[in-house]
Coordinates of C-alpha atoms in Angstrom, one line a residue:
X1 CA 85.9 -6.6 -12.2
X2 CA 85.8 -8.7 -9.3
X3 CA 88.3 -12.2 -9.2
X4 CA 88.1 -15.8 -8.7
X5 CA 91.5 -16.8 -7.2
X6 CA 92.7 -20.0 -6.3
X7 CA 90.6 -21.6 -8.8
X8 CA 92.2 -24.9 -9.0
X9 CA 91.3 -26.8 -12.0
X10 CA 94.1 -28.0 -14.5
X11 CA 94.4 -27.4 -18.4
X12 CA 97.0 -27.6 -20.9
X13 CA 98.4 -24.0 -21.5
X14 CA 99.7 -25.7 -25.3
X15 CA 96.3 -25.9 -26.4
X16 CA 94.6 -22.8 -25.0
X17 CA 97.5 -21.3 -27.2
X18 CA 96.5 -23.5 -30.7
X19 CA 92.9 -23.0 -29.8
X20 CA 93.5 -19.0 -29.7
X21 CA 95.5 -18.7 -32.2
X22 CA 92.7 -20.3 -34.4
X23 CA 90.4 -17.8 -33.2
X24 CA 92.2 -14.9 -34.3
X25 CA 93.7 -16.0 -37.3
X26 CA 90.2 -16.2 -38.5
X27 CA 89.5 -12.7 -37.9
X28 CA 93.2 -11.6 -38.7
X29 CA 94.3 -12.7 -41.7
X30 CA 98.1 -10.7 -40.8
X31 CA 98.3 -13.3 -38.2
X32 CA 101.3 -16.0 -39.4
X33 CA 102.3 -18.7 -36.7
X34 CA 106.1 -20.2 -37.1
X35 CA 107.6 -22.8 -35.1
X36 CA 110.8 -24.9 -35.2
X37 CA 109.5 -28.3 -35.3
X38 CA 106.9 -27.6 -31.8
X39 CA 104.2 -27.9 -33.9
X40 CA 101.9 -29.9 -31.9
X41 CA 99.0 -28.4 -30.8
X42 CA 99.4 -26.0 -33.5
X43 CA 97.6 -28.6 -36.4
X44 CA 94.5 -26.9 -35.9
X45 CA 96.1 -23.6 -37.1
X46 CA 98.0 -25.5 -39.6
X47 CA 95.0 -26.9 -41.5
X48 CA 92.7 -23.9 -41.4
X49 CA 95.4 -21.2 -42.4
X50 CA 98.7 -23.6 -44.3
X51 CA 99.8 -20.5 -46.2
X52 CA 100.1 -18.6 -42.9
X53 CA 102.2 -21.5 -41.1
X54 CA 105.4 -22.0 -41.4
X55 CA 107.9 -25.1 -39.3
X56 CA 111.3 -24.1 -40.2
X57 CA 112.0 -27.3 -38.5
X58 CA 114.6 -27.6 -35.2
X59 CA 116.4 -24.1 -36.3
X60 CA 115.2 -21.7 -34.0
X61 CA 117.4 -18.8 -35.5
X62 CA 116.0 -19.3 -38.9
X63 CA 112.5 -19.4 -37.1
X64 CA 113.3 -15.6 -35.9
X65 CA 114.7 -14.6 -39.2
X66 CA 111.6 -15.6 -41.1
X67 CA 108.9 -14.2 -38.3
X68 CA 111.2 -10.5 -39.0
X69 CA 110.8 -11.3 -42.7
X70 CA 107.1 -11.4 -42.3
X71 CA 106.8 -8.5 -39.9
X72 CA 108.5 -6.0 -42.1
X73 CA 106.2 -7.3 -44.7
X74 CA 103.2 -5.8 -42.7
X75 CA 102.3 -9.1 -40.6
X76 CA 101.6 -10.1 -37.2
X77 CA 104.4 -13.3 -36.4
X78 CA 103.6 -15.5 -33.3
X79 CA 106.5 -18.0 -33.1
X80 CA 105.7 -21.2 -31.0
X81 CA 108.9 -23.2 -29.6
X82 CA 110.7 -24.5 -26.5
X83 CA 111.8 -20.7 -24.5
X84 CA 115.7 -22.3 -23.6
X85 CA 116.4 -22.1 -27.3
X86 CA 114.4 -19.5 -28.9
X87 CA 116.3 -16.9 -25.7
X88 CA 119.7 -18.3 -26.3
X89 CA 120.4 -20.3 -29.4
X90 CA 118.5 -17.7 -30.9
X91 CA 119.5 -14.5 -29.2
X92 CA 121.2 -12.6 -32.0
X93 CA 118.2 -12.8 -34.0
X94 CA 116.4 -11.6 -31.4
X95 CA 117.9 -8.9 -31.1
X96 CA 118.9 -7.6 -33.9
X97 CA 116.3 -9.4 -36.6
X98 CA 113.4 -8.5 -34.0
X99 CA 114.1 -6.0 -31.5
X100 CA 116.9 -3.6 -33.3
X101 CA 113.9 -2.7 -36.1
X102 CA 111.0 -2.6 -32.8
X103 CA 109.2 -5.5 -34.5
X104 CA 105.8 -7.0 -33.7
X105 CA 107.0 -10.3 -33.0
X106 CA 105.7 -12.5 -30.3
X107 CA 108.1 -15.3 -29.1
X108 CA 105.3 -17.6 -27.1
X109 CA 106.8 -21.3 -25.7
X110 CA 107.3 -23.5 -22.7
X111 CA 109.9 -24.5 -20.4
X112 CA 110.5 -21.7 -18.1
X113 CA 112.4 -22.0 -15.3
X114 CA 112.9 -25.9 -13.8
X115 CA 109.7 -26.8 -15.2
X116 CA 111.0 -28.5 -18.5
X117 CA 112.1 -32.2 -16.4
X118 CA 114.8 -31.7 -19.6
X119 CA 117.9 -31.2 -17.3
X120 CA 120.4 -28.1 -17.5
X121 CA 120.1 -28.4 -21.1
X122 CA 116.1 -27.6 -21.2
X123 CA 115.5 -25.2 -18.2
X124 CA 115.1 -21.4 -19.5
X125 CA 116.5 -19.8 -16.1
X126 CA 118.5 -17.6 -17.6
X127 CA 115.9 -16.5 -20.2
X128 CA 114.5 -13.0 -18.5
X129 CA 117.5 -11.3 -17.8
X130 CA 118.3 -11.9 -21.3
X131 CA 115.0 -11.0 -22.6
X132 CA 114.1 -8.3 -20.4
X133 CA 117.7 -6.2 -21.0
X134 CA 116.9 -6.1 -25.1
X135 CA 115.4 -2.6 -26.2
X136 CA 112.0 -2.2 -27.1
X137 CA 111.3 -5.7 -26.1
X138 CA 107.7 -6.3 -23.7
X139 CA 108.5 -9.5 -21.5
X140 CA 105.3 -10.9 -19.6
X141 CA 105.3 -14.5 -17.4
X142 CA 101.9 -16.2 -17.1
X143 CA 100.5 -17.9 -14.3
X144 CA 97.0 -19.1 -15.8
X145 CA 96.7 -20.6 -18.8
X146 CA 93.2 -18.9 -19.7
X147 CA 95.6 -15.7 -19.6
X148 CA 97.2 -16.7 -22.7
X149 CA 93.8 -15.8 -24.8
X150 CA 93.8 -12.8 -23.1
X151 CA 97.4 -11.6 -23.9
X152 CA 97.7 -13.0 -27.1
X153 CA 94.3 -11.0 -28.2
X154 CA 96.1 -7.6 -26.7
X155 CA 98.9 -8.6 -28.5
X156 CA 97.6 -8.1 -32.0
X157 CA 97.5 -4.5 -31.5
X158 CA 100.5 -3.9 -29.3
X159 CA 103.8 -2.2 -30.9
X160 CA 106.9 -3.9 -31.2
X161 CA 108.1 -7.2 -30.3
X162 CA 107.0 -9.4 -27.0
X163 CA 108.1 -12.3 -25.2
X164 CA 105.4 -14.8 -22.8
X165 CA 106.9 -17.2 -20.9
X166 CA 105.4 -20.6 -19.6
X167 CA 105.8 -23.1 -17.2
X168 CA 105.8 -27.1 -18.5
X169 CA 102.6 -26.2 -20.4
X170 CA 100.8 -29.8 -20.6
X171 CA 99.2 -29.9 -17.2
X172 CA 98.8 -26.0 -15.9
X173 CA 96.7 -24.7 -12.8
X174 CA 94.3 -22.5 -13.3
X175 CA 94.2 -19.6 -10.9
X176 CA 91.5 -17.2 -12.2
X177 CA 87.9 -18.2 -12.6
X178 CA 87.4 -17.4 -16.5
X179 CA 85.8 -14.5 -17.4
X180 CA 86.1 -12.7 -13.6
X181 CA 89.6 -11.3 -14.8
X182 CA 90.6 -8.5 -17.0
X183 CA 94.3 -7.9 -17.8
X184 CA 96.8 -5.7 -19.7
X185 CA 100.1 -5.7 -21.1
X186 CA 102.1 -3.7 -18.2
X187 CA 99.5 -4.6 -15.5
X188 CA 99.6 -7.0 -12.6
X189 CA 97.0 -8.8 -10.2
X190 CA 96.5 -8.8 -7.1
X191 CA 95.6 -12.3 -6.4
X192 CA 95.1 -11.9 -2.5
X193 CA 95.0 -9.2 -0.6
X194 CA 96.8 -8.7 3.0
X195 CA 98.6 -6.3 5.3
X196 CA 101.2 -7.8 7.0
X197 CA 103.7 -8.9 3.7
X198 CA 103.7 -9.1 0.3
X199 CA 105.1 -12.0 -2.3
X200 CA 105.5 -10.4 -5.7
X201 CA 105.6 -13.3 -8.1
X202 CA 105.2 -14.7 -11.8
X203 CA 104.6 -17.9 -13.6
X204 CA 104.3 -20.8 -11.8
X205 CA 105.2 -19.0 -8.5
X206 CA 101.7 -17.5 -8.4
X207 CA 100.1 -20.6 -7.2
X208 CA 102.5 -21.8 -5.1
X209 CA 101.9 -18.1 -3.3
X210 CA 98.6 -18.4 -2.9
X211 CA 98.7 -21.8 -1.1
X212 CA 101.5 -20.6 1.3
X213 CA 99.5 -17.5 1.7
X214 CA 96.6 -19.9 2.8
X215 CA 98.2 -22.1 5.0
X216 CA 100.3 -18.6 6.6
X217 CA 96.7 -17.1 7.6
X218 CA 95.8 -20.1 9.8
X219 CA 98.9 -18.7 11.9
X220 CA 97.7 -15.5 11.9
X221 CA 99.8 -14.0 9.1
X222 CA 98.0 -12.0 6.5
X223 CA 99.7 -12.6 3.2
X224 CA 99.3 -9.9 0.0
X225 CA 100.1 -11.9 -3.2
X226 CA 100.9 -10.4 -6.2
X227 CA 100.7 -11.9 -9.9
X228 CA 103.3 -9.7 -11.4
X229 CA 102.6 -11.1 -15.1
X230 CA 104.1 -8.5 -16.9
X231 CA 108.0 -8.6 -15.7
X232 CA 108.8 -5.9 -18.4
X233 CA 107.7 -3.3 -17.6
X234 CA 106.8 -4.7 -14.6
X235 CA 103.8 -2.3 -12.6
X236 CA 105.5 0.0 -10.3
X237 CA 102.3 1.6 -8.9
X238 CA 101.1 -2.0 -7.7
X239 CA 104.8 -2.4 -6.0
X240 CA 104.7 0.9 -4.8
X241 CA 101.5 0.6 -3.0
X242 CA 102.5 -3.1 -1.5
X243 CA 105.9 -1.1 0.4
X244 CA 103.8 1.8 1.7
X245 CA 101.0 -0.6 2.9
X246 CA 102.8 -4.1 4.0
X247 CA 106.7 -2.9 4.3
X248 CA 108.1 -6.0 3.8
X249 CA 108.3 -7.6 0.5
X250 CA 109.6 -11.0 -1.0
X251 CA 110.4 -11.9 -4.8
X252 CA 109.5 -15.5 -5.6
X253 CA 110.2 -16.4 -9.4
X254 CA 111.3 -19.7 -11.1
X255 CA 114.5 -18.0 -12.4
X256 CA 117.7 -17.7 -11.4
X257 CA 117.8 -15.1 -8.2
X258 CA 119.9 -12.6 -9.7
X259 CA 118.5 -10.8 -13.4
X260 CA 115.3 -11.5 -13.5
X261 CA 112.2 -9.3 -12.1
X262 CA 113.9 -9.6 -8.1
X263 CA 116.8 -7.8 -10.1
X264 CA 114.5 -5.3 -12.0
X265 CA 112.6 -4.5 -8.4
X266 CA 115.7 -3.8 -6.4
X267 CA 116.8 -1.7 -9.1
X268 CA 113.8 0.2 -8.9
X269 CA 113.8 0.8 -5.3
X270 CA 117.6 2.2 -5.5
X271 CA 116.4 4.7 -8.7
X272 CA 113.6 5.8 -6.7
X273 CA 114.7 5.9 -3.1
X274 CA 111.9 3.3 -1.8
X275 CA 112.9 1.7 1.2
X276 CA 110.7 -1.4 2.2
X277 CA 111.8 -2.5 6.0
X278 CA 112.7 -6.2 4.6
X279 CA 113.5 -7.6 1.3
X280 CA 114.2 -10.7 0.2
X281 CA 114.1 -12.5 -3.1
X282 CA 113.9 -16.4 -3.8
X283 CA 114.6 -18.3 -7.0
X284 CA 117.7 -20.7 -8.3
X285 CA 120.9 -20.0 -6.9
X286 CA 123.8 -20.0 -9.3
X287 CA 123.6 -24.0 -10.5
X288 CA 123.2 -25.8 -13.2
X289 CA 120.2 -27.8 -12.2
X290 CA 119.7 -31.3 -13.3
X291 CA 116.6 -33.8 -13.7
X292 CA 113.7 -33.8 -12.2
X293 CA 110.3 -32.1 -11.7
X294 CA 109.8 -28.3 -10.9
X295 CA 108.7 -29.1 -6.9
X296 CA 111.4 -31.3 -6.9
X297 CA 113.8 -28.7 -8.0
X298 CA 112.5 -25.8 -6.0
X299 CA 112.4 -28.2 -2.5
X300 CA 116.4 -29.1 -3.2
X301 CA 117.3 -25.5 -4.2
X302 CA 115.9 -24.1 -1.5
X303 CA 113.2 -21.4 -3.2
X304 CA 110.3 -24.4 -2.4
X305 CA 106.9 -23.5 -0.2
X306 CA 108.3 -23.8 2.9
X307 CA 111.2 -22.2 2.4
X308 CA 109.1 -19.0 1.6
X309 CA 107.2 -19.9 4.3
X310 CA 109.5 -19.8 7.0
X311 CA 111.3 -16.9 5.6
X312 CA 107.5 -15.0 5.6
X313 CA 107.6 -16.2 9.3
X314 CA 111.2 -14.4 10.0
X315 CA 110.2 -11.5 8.7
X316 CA 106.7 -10.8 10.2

């Protein structure tokens, strides 16, 4: 089906995800949503389904606990918090309540990468390499926030236990006209097409991509742009194809630059021999950022637009 890119207008990704979990709870009664105390644009869910939804208040490993209670009971758990806490604070649980018995759990929540305007304290930059080295454990990074409905549906029917990861989440970009898109879990996108050089990103990088990729082909430079939503397992073929047919390749995520799906794709060209002519990956250097918004953030720690921009220029 064909795609809409670059579509522009801006939603709130926390609703699309009450909203959709409303819709399937009502044709899924082993749907249960938790949340520690990020209940917000969850009421809907809460009033139409109370026995299926539980706030554990701010106690994200009890949160995991209970969601692994209820999946080896037979039910679906969707747990809805704030990602810095429910990858570290709750880690253990993670891991060995969730992922150690390949449960369907799906740990959905905001404030990934520098998006958060939280500080240090709020930013989940560490939160894919953490995520993506647990066993059995699918890690996706969205972009749109009309993907969520998407996902979330192919989640209901998708073993073990899954991870989504988004940006601020109250004011998100819409990239995809909806209903011009079809996805799946272990797929990617290619949002633009071009010869010359290809950005593989997630999350909030995929816009930012497309706009440099835009303002690149009024010097000439043909830009390929990759949406690389699912970061584990991340699609090889799509990566593959972008090194035989551009050569050079860049990794632009809001993560920290070493461990998250820039780690994942080198790893994968040294298992399997691929050698693209450049490759270089952008993201946060090894800091503990402080306040202020994601452009801000990005523009002082050097993985902004133009900093991809010019290094798109070096390389061409």
């Amino acid at each position: 089906m064909a795609g809409s890119f670059n579509f522009g207008e801006w939603i709130s990704a926390r609703s699309v995800i009450g909203d959709t979990l409303c819709e399937i709870g009502e044709k899924n009664e082993r749907l249960f949503v938790c949340t520690p105390d990020v209940g917000m644009n969850l009421k809907g869910f809460r009033q139409k389904f109370p026995k299926r939804y539980i706030d554990v208040g701010i106690a994200e490993q009890n949160c995991v606990g209970v969601a692994a209670g209820l999946a080896l009971a037979g039910n679906i758990p969707v747990i809805m918090g704030m990602l810095p806490f429910l990858s570290m604070r709750a880690c253990e649980q993670v891991r060995t309540a969730v992922c150690y018995q390949n449960l369907p759990v799906r740990i959905i929540g905001t404030g990934g990468g520098l998006t958060s305007g939280g500080g240090s304290t709020h930013n989940a930059m560490e939160d894919l390499a953490i995520l993506k080295s647990m066993v059995n454990m699918t890690v996706l990074s969205i972009c749109d926030p009309n993907m969520i409905r998407d996902i979330l549906n192919l989640s209901m029917d998708y073993p073990g236990p899954m991870y989504i990861r988004l940006a601020q989440g109250k004011k998100d970009r819409q990239l995809y006209e909806p209903g011009t898109m079809e996805f799946s879990i272990g797929g990617s996108v290619t949002a633009k097409d071009g010869k010359d050089i290809t950005i593989l990103a997630h999350g909030e990088m995929v816009g930012e991509a497309l706009d440099a990729a835009e303002e690149l082909k009024e010097e000439g430079i043909d830009v390929r742009v990759i949406d690389m939503y699912t970061v584990k397992p991340f699609d090889r073929e799509a990566v593959k194809k972008a090194v035989e047919e551009t050569k050079k390749i860049i990794v632009w995520e809001d993560h920290l630059m070493n461990g998250g799906l820039a780690s994942s794709i080198a790893d994968y060209f040294v298992d399997e021999q691929i050698r693209p002519v450049s490759f270089r990956r952008f993201g946060i250097p090894q800091v503990y950022a402080g306040f202020g918004s994601g452009e801000e953030l990005r523009q002082k720690y050097g993985y902004a637009k133009e900093h991809v921009m010019e290094a798109v220029r070096e390389m061409v």
